Coordinates of C-alpha atoms in Angstrom, one line a residue:
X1016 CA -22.0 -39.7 12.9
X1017 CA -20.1 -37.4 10.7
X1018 CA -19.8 -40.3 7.6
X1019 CA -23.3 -38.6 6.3
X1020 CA -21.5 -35.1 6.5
X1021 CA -18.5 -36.2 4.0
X1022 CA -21.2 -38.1 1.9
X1023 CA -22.3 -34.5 1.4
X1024 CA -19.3 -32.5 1.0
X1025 CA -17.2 -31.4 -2.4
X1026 CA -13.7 -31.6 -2.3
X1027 CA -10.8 -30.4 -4.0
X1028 CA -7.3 -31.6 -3.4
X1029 CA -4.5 -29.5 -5.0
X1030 CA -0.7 -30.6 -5.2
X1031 CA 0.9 -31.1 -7.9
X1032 CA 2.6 -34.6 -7.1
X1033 CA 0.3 -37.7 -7.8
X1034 CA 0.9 -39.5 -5.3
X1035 CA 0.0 -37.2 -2.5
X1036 CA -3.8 -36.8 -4.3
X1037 CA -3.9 -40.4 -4.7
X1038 CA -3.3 -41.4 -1.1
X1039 CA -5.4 -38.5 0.5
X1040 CA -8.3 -39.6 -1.8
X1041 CA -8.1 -43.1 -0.3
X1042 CA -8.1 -41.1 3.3
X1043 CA -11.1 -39.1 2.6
X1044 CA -12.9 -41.9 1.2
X1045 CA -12.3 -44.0 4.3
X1046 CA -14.4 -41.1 6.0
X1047 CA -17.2 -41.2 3.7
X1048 CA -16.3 -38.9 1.3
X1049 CA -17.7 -39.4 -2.7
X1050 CA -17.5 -36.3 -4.7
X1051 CA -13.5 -35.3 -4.6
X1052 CA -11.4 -33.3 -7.2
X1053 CA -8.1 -33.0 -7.6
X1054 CA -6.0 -30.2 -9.6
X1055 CA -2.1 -30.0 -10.1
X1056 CA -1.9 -26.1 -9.5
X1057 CA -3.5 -23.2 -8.1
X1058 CA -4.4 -21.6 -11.8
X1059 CA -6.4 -25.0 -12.6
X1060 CA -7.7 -25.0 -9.0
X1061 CA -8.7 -21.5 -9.3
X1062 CA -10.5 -22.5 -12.6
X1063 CA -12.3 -25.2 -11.1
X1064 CA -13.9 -23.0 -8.4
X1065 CA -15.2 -20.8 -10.7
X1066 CA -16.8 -23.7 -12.3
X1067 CA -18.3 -25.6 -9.2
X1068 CA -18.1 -24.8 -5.4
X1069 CA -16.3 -26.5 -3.3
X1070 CA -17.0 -27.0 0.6
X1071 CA -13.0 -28.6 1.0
X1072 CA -10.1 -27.7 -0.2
X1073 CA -7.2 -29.3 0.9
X1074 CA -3.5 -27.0 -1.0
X1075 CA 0.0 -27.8 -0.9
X1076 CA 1.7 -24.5 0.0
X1077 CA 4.9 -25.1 -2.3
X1078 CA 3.7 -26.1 -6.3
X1079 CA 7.1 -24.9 -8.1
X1080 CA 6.4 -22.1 -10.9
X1081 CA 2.5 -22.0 -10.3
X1082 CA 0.4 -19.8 -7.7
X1083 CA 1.5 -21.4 -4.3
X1084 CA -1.0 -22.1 -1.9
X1085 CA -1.4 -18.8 0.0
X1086 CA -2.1 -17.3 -3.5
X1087 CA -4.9 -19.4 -4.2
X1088 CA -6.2 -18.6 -0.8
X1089 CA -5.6 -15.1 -0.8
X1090 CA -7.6 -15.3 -4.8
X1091 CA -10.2 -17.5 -3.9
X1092 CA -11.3 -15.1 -0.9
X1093 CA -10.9 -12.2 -3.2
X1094 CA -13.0 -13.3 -5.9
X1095 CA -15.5 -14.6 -3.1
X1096 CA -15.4 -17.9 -4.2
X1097 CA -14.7 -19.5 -0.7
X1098 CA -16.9 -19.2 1.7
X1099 CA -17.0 -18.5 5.8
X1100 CA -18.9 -22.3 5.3
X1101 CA -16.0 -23.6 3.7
X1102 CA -12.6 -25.2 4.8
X1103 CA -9.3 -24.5 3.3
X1104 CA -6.5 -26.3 5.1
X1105 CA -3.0 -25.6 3.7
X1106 CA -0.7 -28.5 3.1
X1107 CA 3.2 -28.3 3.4
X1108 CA 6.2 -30.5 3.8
X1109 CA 8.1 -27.2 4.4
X1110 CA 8.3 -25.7 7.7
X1111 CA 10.7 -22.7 7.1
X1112 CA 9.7 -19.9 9.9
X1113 CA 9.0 -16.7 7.0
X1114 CA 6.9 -19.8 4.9
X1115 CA 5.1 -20.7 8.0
X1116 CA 4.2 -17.0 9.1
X1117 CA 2.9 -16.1 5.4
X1118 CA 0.7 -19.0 5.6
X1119 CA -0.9 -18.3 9.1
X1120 CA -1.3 -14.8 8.8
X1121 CA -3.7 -15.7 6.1
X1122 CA -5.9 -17.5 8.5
X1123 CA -6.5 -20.7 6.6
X1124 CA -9.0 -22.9 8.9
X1125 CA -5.7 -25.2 9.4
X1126 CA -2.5 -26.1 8.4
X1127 CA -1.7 -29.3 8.2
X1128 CA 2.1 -30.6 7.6
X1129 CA 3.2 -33.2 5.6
X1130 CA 3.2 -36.8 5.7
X1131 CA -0.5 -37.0 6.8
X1132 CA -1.7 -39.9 8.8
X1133 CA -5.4 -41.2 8.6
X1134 CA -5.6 -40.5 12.2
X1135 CA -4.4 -36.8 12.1
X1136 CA -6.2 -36.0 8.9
X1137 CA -9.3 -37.6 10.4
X1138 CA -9.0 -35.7 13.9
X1139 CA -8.2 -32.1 12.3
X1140 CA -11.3 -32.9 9.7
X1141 CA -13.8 -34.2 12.1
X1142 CA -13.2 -30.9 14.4
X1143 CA -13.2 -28.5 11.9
X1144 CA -16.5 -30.1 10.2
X1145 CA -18.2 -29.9 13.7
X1146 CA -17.2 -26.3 14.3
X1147 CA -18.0 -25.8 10.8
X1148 CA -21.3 -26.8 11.2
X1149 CA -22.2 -25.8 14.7
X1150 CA -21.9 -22.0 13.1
X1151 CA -23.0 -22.7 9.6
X1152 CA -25.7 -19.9 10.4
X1153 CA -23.8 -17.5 11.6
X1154 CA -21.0 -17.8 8.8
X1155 CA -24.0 -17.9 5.8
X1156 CA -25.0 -14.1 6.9
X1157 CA -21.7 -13.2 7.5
X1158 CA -21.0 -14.4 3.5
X1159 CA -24.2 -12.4 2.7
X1160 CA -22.6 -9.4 4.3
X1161 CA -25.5 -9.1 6.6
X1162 CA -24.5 -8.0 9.8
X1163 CA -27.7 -7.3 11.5
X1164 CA -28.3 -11.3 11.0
X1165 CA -25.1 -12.6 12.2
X1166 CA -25.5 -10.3 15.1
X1167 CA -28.6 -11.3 16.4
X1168 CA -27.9 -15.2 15.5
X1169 CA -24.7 -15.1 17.5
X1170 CA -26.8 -13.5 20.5
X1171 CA -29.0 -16.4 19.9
X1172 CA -26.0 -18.8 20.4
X1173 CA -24.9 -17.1 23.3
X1174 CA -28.1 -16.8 25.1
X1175 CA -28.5 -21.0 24.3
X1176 CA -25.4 -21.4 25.9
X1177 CA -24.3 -23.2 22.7
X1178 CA -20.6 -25.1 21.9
X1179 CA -17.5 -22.6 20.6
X1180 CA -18.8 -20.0 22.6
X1181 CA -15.7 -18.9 23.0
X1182 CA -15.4 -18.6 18.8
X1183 CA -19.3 -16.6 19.2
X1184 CA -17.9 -13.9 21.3
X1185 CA -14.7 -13.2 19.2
X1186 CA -16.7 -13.5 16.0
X1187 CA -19.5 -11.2 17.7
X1188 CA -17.4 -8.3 18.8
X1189 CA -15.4 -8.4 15.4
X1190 CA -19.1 -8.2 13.5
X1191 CA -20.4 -5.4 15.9
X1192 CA -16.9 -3.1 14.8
X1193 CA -17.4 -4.1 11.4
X1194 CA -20.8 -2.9 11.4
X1195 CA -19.3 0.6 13.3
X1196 CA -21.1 -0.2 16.4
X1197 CA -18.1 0.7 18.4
X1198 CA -20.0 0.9 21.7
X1199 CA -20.8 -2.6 22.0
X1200 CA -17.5 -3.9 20.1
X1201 CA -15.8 -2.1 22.7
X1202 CA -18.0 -3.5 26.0
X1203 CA -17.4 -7.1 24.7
X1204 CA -13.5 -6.7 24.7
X1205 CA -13.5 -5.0 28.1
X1206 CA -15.4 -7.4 29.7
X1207 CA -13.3 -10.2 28.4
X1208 CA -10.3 -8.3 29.3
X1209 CA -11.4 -7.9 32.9
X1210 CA -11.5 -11.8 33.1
X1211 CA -8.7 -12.9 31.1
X1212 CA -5.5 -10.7 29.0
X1213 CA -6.9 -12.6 25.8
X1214 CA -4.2 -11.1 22.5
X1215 CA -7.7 -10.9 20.3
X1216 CA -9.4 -9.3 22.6
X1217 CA -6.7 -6.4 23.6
X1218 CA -5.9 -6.4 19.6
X1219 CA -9.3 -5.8 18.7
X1220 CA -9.7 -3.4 22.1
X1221 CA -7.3 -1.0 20.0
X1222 CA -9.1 -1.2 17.1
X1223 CA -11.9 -0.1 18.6
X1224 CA -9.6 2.8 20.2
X1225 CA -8.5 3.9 17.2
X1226 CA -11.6 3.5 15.3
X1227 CA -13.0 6.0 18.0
X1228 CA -10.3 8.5 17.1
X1229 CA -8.2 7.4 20.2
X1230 CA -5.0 7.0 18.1
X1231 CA -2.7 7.7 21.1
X1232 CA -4.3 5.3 23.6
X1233 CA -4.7 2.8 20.4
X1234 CA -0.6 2.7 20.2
X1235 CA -0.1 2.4 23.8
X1236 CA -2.4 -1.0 23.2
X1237 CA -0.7 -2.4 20.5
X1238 CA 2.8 -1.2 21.9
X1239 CA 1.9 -3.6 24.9
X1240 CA 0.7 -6.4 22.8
X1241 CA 3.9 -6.3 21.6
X1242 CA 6.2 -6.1 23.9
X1243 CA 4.4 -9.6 25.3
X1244 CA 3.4 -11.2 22.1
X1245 CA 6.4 -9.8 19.3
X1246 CA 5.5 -12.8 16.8
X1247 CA 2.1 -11.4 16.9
X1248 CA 2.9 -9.3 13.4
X1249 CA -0.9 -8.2 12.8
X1250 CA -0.2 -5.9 15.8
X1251 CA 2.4 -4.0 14.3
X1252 CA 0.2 -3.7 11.4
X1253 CA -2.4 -1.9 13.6
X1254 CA 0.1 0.0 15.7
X1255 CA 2.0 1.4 11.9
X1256 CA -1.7 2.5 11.2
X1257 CA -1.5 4.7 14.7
X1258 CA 1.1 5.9 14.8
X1259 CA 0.6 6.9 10.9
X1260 CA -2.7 8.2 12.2
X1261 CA -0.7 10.1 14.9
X1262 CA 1.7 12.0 12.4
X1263 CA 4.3 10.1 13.5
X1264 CA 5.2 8.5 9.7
X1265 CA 8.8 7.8 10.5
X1266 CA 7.8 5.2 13.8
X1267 CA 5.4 3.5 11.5
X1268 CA 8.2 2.6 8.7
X1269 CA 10.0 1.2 11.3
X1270 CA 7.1 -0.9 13.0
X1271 CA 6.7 -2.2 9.3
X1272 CA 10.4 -3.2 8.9
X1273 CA 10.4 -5.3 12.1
X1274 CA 6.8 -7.0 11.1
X1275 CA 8.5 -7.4 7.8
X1276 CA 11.5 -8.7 9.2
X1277 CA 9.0 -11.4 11.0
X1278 CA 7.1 -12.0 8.1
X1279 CA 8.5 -11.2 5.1
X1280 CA 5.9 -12.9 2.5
X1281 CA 2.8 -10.7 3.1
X1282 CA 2.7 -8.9 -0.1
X1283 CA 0.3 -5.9 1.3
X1284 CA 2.7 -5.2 4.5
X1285 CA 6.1 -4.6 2.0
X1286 CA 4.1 -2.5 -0.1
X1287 CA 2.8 -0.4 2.5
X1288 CA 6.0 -0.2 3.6
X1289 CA 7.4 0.5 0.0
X1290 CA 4.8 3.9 0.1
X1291 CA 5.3 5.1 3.4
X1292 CA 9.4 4.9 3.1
X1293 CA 9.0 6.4 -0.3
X1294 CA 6.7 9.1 0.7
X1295 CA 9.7 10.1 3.6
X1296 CA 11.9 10.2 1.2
X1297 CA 14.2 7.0 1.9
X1298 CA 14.2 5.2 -1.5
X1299 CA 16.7 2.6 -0.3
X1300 CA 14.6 0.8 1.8
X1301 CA 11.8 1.8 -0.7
X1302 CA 13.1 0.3 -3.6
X1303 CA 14.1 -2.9 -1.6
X1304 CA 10.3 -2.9 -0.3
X1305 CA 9.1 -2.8 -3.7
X1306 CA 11.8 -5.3 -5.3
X1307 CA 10.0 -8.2 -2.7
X1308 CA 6.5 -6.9 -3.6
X1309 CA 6.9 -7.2 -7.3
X1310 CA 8.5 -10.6 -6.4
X1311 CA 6.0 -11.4 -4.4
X1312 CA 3.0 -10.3 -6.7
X1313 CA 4.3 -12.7 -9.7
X1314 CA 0.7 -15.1 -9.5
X1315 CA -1.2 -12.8 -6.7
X1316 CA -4.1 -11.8 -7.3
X1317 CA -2.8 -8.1 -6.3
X1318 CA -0.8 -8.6 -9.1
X1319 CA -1.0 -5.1 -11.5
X1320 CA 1.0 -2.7 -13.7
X1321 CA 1.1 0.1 -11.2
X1322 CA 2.3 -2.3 -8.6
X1323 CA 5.4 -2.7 -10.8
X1324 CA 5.5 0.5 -12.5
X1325 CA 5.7 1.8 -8.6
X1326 CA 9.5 0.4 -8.5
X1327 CA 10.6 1.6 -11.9
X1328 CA 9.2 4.5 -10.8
X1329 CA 11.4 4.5 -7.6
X1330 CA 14.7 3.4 -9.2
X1331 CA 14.5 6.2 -11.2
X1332 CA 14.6 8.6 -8.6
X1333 CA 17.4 6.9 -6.8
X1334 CA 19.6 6.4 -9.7
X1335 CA 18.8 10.3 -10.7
X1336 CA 22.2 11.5 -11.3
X1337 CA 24.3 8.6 -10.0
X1338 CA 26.6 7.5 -12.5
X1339 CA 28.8 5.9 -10.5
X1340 CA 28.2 2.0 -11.1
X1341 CA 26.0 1.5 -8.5
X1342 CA 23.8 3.9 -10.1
X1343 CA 24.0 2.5 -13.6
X1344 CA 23.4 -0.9 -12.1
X1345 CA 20.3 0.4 -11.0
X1346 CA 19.5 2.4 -13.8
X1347 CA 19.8 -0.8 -15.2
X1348 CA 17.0 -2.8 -13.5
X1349 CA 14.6 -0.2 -13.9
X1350 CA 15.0 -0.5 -17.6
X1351 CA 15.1 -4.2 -17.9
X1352 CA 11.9 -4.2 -15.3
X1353 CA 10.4 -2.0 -17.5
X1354 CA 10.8 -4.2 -20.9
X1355 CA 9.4 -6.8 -19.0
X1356 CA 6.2 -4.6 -18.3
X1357 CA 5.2 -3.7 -21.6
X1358 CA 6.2 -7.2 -22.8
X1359 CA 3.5 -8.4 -20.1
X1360 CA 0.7 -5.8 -20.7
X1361 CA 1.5 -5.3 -24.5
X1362 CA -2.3 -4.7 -25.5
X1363 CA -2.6 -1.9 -22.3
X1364 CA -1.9 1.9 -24.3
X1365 CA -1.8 3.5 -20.5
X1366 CA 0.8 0.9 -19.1
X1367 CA 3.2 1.2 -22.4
X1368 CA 2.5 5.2 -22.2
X1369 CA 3.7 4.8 -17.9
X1370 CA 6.5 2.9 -19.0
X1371 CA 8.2 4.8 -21.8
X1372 CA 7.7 7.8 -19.5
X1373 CA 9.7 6.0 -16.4
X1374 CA 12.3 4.7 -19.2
X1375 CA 13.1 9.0 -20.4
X1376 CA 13.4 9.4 -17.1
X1377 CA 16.0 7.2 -16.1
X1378 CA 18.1 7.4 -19.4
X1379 CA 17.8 11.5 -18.8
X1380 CA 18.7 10.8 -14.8
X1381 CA 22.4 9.0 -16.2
X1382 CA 22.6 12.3 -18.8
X1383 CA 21.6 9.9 -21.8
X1384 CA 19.5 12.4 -23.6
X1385 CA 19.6 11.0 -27.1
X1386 CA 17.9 7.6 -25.2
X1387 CA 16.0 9.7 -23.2
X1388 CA 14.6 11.3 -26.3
X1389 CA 13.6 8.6 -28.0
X1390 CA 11.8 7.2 -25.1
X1391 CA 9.8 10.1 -24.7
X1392 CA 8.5 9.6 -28.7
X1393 CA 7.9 6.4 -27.4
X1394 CA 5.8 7.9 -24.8
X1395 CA 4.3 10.3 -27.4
X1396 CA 2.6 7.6 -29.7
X1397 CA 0.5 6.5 -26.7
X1398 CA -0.2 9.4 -25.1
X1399 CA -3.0 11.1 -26.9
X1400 CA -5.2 8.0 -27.0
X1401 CA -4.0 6.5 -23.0
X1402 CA -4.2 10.2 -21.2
X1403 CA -7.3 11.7 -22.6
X1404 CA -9.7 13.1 -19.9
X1405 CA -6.0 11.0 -17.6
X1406 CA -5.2 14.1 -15.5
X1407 CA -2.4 11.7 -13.7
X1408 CA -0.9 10.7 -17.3
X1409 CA -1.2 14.2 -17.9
X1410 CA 1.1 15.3 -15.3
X1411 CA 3.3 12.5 -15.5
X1412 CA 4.0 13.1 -18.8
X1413 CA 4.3 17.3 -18.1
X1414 CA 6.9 16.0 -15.2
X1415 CA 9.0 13.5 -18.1
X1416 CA 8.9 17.2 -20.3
X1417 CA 10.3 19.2 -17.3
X1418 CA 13.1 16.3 -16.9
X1419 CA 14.1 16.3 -20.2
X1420 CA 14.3 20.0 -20.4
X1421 CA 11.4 20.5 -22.2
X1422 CA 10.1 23.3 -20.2
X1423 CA 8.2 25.2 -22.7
X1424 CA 6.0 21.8 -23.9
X1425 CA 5.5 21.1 -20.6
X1426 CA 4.1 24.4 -19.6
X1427 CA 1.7 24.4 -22.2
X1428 CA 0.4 20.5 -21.4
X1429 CA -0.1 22.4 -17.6
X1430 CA -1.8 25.4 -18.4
X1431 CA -4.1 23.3 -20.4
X1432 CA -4.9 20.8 -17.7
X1433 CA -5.7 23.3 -15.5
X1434 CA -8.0 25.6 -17.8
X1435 CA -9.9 22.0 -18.7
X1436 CA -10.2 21.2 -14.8
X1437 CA -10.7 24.2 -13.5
X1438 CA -13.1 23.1 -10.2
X1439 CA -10.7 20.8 -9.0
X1440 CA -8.6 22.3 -6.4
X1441 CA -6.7 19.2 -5.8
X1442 CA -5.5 18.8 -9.3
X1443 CA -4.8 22.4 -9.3
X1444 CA -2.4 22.1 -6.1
X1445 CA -0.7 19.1 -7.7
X1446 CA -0.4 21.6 -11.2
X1447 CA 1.2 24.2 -9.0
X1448 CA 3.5 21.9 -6.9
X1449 CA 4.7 20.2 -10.1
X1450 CA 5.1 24.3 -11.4
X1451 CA 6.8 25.0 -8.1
X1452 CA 9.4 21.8 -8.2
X1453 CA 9.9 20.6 -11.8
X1454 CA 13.0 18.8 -10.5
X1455 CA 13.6 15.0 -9.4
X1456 CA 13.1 14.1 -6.1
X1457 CA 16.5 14.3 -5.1
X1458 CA 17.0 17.5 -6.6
X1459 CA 13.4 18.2 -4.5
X1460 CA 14.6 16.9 -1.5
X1461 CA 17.7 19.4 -1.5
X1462 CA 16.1 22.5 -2.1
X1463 CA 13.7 22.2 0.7
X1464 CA 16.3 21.5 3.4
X1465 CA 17.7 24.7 1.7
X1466 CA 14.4 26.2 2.9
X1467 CA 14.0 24.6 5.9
X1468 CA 17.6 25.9 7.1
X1469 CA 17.0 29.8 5.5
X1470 CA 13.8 30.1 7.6
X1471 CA 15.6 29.2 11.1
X1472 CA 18.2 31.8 9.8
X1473 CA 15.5 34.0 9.2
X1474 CA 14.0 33.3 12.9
X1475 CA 17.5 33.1 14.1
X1476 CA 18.0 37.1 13.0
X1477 CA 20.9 36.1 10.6
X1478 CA 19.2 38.0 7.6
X1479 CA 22.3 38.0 5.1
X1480 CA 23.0 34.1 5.8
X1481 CA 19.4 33.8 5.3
X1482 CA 19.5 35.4 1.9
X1483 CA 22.5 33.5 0.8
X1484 CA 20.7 30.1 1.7
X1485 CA 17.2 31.1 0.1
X1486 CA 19.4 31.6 -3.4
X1487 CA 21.1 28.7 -3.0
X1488 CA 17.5 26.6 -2.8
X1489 CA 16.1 28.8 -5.6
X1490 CA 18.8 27.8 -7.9
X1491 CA 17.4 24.6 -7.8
X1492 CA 13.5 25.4 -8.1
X1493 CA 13.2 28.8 -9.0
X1494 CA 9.4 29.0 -9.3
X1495 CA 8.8 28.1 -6.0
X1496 CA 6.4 30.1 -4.8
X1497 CA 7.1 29.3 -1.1
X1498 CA 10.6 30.0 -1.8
X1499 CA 10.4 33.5 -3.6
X1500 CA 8.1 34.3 -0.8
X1501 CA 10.7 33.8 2.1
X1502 CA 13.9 35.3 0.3
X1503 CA 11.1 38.6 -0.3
X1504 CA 10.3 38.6 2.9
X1505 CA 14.1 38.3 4.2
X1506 CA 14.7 40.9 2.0
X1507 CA 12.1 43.0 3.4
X1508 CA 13.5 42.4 6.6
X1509 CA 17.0 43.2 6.4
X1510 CA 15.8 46.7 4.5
X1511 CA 14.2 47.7 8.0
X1512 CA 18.0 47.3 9.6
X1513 CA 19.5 49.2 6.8
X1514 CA 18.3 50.4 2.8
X1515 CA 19.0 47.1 0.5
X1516 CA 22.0 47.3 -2.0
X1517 CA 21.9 46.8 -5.2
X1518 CA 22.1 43.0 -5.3
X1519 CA 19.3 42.7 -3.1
X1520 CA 17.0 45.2 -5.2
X1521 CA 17.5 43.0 -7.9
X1522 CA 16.9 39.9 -6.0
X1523 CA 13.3 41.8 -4.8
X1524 CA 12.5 42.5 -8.0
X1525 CA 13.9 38.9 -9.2
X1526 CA 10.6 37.5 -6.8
X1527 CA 8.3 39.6 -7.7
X1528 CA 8.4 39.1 -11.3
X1529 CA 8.2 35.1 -10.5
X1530 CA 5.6 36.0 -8.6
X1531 CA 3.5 37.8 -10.7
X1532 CA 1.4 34.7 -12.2
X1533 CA 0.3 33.9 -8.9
X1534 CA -4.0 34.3 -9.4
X1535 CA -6.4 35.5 -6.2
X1536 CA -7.4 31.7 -6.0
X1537 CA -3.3 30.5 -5.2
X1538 CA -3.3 29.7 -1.8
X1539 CA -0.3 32.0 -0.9
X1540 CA -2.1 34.8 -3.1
X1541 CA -2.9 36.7 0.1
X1542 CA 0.7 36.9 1.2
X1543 CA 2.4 37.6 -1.6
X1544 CA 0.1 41.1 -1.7
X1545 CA 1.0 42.0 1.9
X1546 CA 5.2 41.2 1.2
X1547 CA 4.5 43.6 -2.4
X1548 CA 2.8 46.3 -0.7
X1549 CA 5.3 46.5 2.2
X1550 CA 8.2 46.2 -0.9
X1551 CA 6.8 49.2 -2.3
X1552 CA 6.2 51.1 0.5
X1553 CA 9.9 50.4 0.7
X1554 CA 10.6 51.7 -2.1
X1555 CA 8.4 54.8 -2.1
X1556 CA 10.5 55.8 1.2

């Protein structure tokens, strides 16, 4: 019965050994099929999609230096080429656990491993063509993106008691939360749940849950998914998103690092787990994050310069005043990374402007500033043509001045970013903070422990410890508002126990000339005017 059905199908066979295409042709013809071809690689398969459009593909996983097979699946679906109508069915004589997991978290229709067999190829085929067409309704308005449709057509199924019913209600419930109608997402998973402890129903349960705002009950779910299911790595993907959700950052980096640990080839999980270990601060498990993304990117379609720009970026931090060799040998691999980016983008002016910027960094960073220098005039060249009307060049490049001691140049680029923008009160929090900390992110990191440890000596009573701490944090980043603000009001403080010495009048007086630029639109504007009116009162006796 289904002869007529490969009669009518396109097929594409990708591998890039002869052989293999030549036999499986012979297979596939056996069943009927006519119209079949072949590519040697994913690039040429990818081509040949965009030409004609394909119903079959069948793709080795492992095609040496090329795109492997989960890259052309991952492309093909980003660039909307293949269809929910279609079948992709991943081929592979390998059956290492980390290349099996990156493949199946994909969700090709099937994996097949090699040698193939005319009976298995003709069993997996004939069910997945059946399936295939049994929903080929419901799959066309899914492609379209029309909801409504798919929703009513898989009622329709439902109500006819048709085959893969099973397949109707998971596909249903899925459409009904992508579509935000939680309510009925959520019924469908609870009833199933009442009947059976299905994994995609209590997975999609808490997506629902968290979707609803439910983040606390949504981690609990995925927590117990879990701890009966711990291969089952899209659930730490939703419970990281929870417990981000939550607040609770450092739990999520570590629910990365075990799915990571399980599946280390999904490009998007390391480089969520790159950002969120970079934004707490802990570039050694960033940087090693970012070193498998960038690996992993080389012929993904997520491939970009600001996914590799994101590690220089991060190396440079790290090897920030480490000269020991570990810190030159990272130094090191920033640069080298970064020769290979502008060798790769050469005709992008904003990519070479990033990277010459990254490069001043890291040559300043190992106290190289004649390097440093000239990769800033690097920098330079680009910059008036890559960051106009940029405000993210902008302050990248005011940060590269501040590094390189060029405080003066990069005041000036500030002030005029902010008088150009001046309804945009994000980019003038990110001016201020940049104003506050024009230090590295070590450097950064240091001075607001510093802070964090004067305020509990403030709240502790221990004024003159307090004091000594808040000077030892502004030594570091002596604009900081925040900062100024606290040792002020310390000082304030301890003048109420007994009249402030000399040092400490001049330490007053220090903050309050820092804090004189402060405008009525700074967020801390109001507070500074109730510390200097208490100061003077002070003074007046």
């Amino acid at each position: 019965m289904l002869f007529k059905t490969y009669q009518k199908k396109k097929f594409l066979l990708v591998d890039d050994f002869d052989n293999f295409i030549f036999s499986l042709k012979q297979m596939l013809r056996r069943l009927g099929a006519e119209d079949i071809d072949s590519a040697r690689n994913g690039e040429d398969a990818v081509q040949l999609f965009l030409r004609k459009h394909y119903d079959v593909v069948f793709c080795d996983y492992n095609m040496g230096e090329h795109k492997n097979g989960q890259q052309v699946l991952e492309e093909l679906r980003f660039r909307k080429l293949l269809k929910n109508t279609d079948i992709f069915l991943l081929v592979s004589a390998e059956a290492a656990k980390d290349m099996v997991f990156g493949a199946l978290e994909c969700q090709p229709d099937g994996y097949i491993t090699k040698p193939i067999t005319q009976s298995i190829l003709q069993n997996r085929l004939d069910k997945l063509m059946e399936q295939k067409e049994a929903t080929a309704d419901i799959n066309r308005a899914i492609d379209l993106e029309d909801y409504s449709k798919a929703i009513s057509i898989c009622n329709q199924h439902l109500k006819a008691n048709t085959k893969y019913r099973s397949w109707t209600v998971k596909t249903l419930a899925n459409l009904y939360y992508l579509s935000g109608d939680l309510v009925h997402s959520k019924q469908i998973y609870e009833d199933i749940l009442q009947k059976r402890r299905l994994d995609w129903a209590r997975l999609g349960l808490g997506k629902v849950l968290l979707a609803e705002g439910n983040a606390q009950e949504a981690a609990v779910k995925f927590e117990e998914l879990i701890e009966e299911q711990p291969l089952l790595v899209e659930a730490y993907d939703w419970l990281a998103k929870a417990q981000r959700h939550i607040g609770h950052g450092k739990k999520a980096q570590g629910t990365l690092q075990q799915a990571v640990e399980i599946s280390p080839r999904a490009l998007l999980r390391q480089k969520e787990l790159a950002e969120i270990s970079r934004s707490l601060h802990d570039l050694e498990t960033a940087s090693k994050a970012y070193r498998q993304t960038n690996k992993l990117s080389e012929h993904s379609c997520h491939e970009s310069p600001d996914l590799y720009l994101d590690f220089t970026r991060c190396l440079s931090d790290l090897s920030e005043g480490d000269t020991s060799s570990q810190g030159q040998k990272l130094a090191s691999e920033a640069n080298a990374a970064l020769e290979r980016i502008r060798r790769k983008y050469k005709d992008d002016p904003a990519t070479q402007l990033k990277s010459h910027m990254v490069e001043a960094r890291v040559w300043s960073g190992q106290g190289k500033a004649q390097e440093g220098a000239k990769a800033l005039k690097q920098a330079q060249t680009y910059f008036d043509d890559a960051a106009k009307d940029n405000p993210d060049l902008t302050l990248e490049m005011a940060q590269t001045l501040y590094a390189l001691n060029q405080e003066k140049e990069a005041e000036l680029l500030l002030t005029e970013l902010a008088a150009k923008y001046p309804d945009n009160e994000k980019l003038q929090d990110r001016i201020e903070e940049l104003r506050d900390e024009p230090v590295s992110l070590k450097q950064r990191i240091k001075a607001r422990e510093l802070n964090r440890k004067g305020i509990q000596l403030y709240e502790e009573g221990a004024l003159s410890d307090g004091v000594a701490v808040f000077k030892e944090a502004m030594a570091i980043t002596p604009a900081h508002v925040g900062l100024n603000l606290n040792l002020l009001q310390t000082l304030i403080k301890s003048a109420a126990q007994s009249k402030l010495n000399a040092e400490y009048q001049g330490l007053a007086q220090q903050c309050l000339s820092r804090l004189q630029r402060l405008t009525p639109q700074h967020r801390q504007y109001k507070r500074y005017q109730h510390l200097l009116q208490r100061f003077q009162q002070i003074q007046r006796g």
